[in-house]
XYZ file of C-alpha atoms in Angstrom:
200
model
C 272.633 68.471 76.775
C 275.495 68.866 79.279
C 276.500 72.201 77.798
C 273.080 73.593 78.750
C 272.431 71.563 81.924
C 275.558 72.694 83.777
C 275.076 76.445 83.139
C 271.447 76.073 84.177
C 272.472 74.306 87.380
C 275.173 76.835 88.263
C 273.010 79.856 87.494
C 270.054 78.448 89.408
C 272.281 77.704 92.391
C 273.841 81.164 92.367
C 270.395 82.798 92.419
C 269.023 80.688 95.255
C 271.994 80.621 97.639
C 271.524 84.227 98.771
C 270.070 84.528 102.281
C 266.391 85.345 102.142
C 263.104 84.781 103.920
C 262.467 81.437 102.247
C 265.924 80.073 103.053
C 265.686 81.272 106.642
C 262.356 79.463 106.991
C 263.780 76.218 105.583
C 266.781 76.502 107.917
C 264.533 76.959 110.933
C 262.400 73.955 110.009
C 265.545 71.910 109.522
C 266.875 72.899 112.927
C 263.602 71.955 114.585
C 263.257 68.836 112.377
C 259.631 69.663 111.674
C 258.178 68.605 108.321
C 261.591 68.994 106.690
C 260.833 66.795 103.683
C 257.473 68.462 102.995
C 258.951 71.969 103.307
C 261.965 71.216 101.091
C 259.785 69.510 98.503
C 257.309 72.408 98.472
C 260.073 74.959 97.904
C 261.813 72.893 95.221
C 258.616 72.042 93.320
C 257.497 75.688 93.458
C 260.837 76.738 91.986
C 260.580 74.063 89.317
C 257.129 75.311 88.293
C 258.340 78.902 88.068
C 261.469 77.911 86.134
C 259.341 75.902 83.716
C 257.007 78.857 83.221
C 259.944 81.181 82.573
C 261.702 78.885 80.115
C 258.410 78.170 78.342
C 258.277 81.848 77.433
C 255.761 83.382 79.805
C 258.154 85.933 81.272
C 256.087 88.753 79.771
C 253.148 88.217 82.162
C 254.011 91.365 84.106
C 253.810 93.410 80.904
C 250.408 91.939 80.084
C 249.083 92.517 83.622
C 250.528 95.836 84.846
C 248.813 95.528 88.250
C 250.508 92.216 89.003
C 253.947 93.536 89.984
C 252.843 96.191 92.538
C 250.228 93.843 94.008
C 252.832 91.128 94.540
C 255.394 93.604 95.813
C 253.228 95.208 98.495
C 251.516 91.955 99.432
C 254.881 90.268 99.863
C 256.227 93.193 101.889
C 253.222 93.091 104.232
C 253.681 89.375 104.815
C 257.397 89.829 105.534
C 256.741 92.675 107.997
C 254.256 90.540 109.939
C 256.612 87.566 110.073
C 259.543 89.823 110.995
C 257.525 91.217 113.906
C 256.773 87.690 115.113
C 260.442 86.702 114.905
C 261.631 89.838 116.710
C 259.024 89.342 119.420
C 260.229 85.758 119.897
C 263.825 86.990 120.107
C 262.909 89.416 122.906
C 261.040 86.884 125.008
C 262.550 86.104 128.414
C 261.897 82.405 127.871
C 262.515 80.672 124.579
C 262.017 77.149 123.296
C 265.060 74.954 122.982
C 265.276 71.920 120.766
C 264.281 69.593 123.574
C 261.264 67.547 122.408
C 259.453 68.261 125.662
C 259.687 72.049 125.320
C 259.378 72.907 121.659
C 256.018 73.775 120.168
C 255.153 72.200 116.830
C 253.044 73.947 114.205
C 250.642 71.836 112.189
C 251.574 70.620 108.720
C 248.930 72.779 107.026
C 250.088 75.954 108.793
C 253.736 75.162 108.063
C 253.124 74.561 104.358
C 250.932 77.681 104.125
C 253.804 79.765 105.501
C 256.235 78.017 103.151
C 254.061 78.746 100.125
C 253.650 82.368 101.197
C 257.428 82.837 101.508
C 257.806 81.397 98.016
C 254.899 82.789 96.013
C 254.532 86.214 97.669
C 258.159 87.122 97.015
C 258.433 89.215 93.820
C 262.166 88.498 93.615
C 261.496 84.831 92.964
C 259.609 85.797 89.804
C 262.413 88.063 88.657
C 264.998 85.331 89.267
C 263.158 82.277 87.970
C 260.594 83.497 85.453
C 262.264 86.586 84.002
C 266.024 86.068 84.413
C 266.262 82.303 83.887
C 263.583 82.501 81.216
C 265.445 85.146 79.247
C 268.849 83.450 79.580
C 267.384 80.136 78.432
C 266.775 81.737 75.031
C 270.547 81.512 74.473
C 270.249 77.714 74.472
C 267.961 77.262 71.511
C 267.231 73.576 71.122
C 268.518 72.833 74.644
C 266.120 74.877 76.767
C 264.794 71.747 78.443
C 268.286 70.759 79.585
C 268.905 74.293 80.861
C 265.621 74.257 82.787
C 266.369 70.801 84.239
C 269.744 72.047 85.422
C 268.178 75.003 87.236
C 265.481 72.758 88.731
C 268.085 70.272 89.979
C 269.924 73.167 91.633
C 266.772 74.062 93.578
C 266.187 70.481 94.727
C 269.859 70.099 95.684
C 269.995 73.351 97.633
C 266.749 73.068 99.570
C 267.248 69.453 100.643
C 270.869 70.143 101.578
C 269.821 73.174 103.637
C 266.869 71.430 105.284
C 268.627 68.203 106.238
C 272.065 69.731 106.718
C 270.693 72.056 109.391
C 270.678 69.153 111.863
C 274.459 69.505 112.113
C 273.819 72.752 114.010
C 271.385 71.164 116.474
C 273.897 70.968 119.374
C 274.349 74.731 119.148
C 270.601 75.380 119.097
C 269.961 73.184 122.129
C 270.678 76.446 123.958
C 267.552 78.667 124.019
C 269.760 81.767 123.692
C 270.875 80.580 120.249
C 267.228 80.559 119.156
C 266.847 84.143 120.325
C 269.825 85.149 118.189
C 268.476 83.222 115.179
C 264.989 84.711 115.544
C 266.510 88.175 115.856
C 268.584 87.697 112.697
C 265.616 86.251 110.783
C 263.440 89.172 111.875
C 266.012 91.735 110.752
C 266.576 90.003 107.397
C 262.858 89.750 106.663
C 262.205 93.339 107.702
C 265.061 94.519 105.462
C 263.739 92.535 102.503
C 260.217 93.874 103.062
C 261.525 97.438 103.308
C 263.485 96.957 100.098
C 260.316 95.802 98.334
C 258.416 98.899 99.473
C 261.195 101.331 98.598
């Protein structure tokens, strides 16, 4: 079991560590300490579902439904462009929220989880990484696919909860509203670049 669990964990971790829209969202929630557990759990469970689907052998869904890939790609790009515009607008504001409880504005749980799910399920790359790539590599571990899948799932849980709760270490820096402007600017640029890459 270990011989399949460890490669699954390491591969899953290597795929998820890259900076992306989902990770930026989790980082921001962690910095603001808003619904951190719910956001991390939503991301990790979503990954686990997709990994399970991939390892179970349903990686050929895109071949069966040829409209699925372009629909996901353009829908995901549109969502990223809208969120990038919001982040860039926040970065350009003269006044910006700090982390002071009296000044920051809190989104509702439903709205936060809706955004979290959109970042996860509208991103075509997550399907390529979890369903297609992990699903195809798991075929090398015949008889130990479950251990491989569990390793990749554990990597997702480990990463998201570490990112979400570890972000609080940066809170002193983000007590300065200017730091939020820089973060929002970087998030906006990253999301716009990812959306543009999806379109092109």
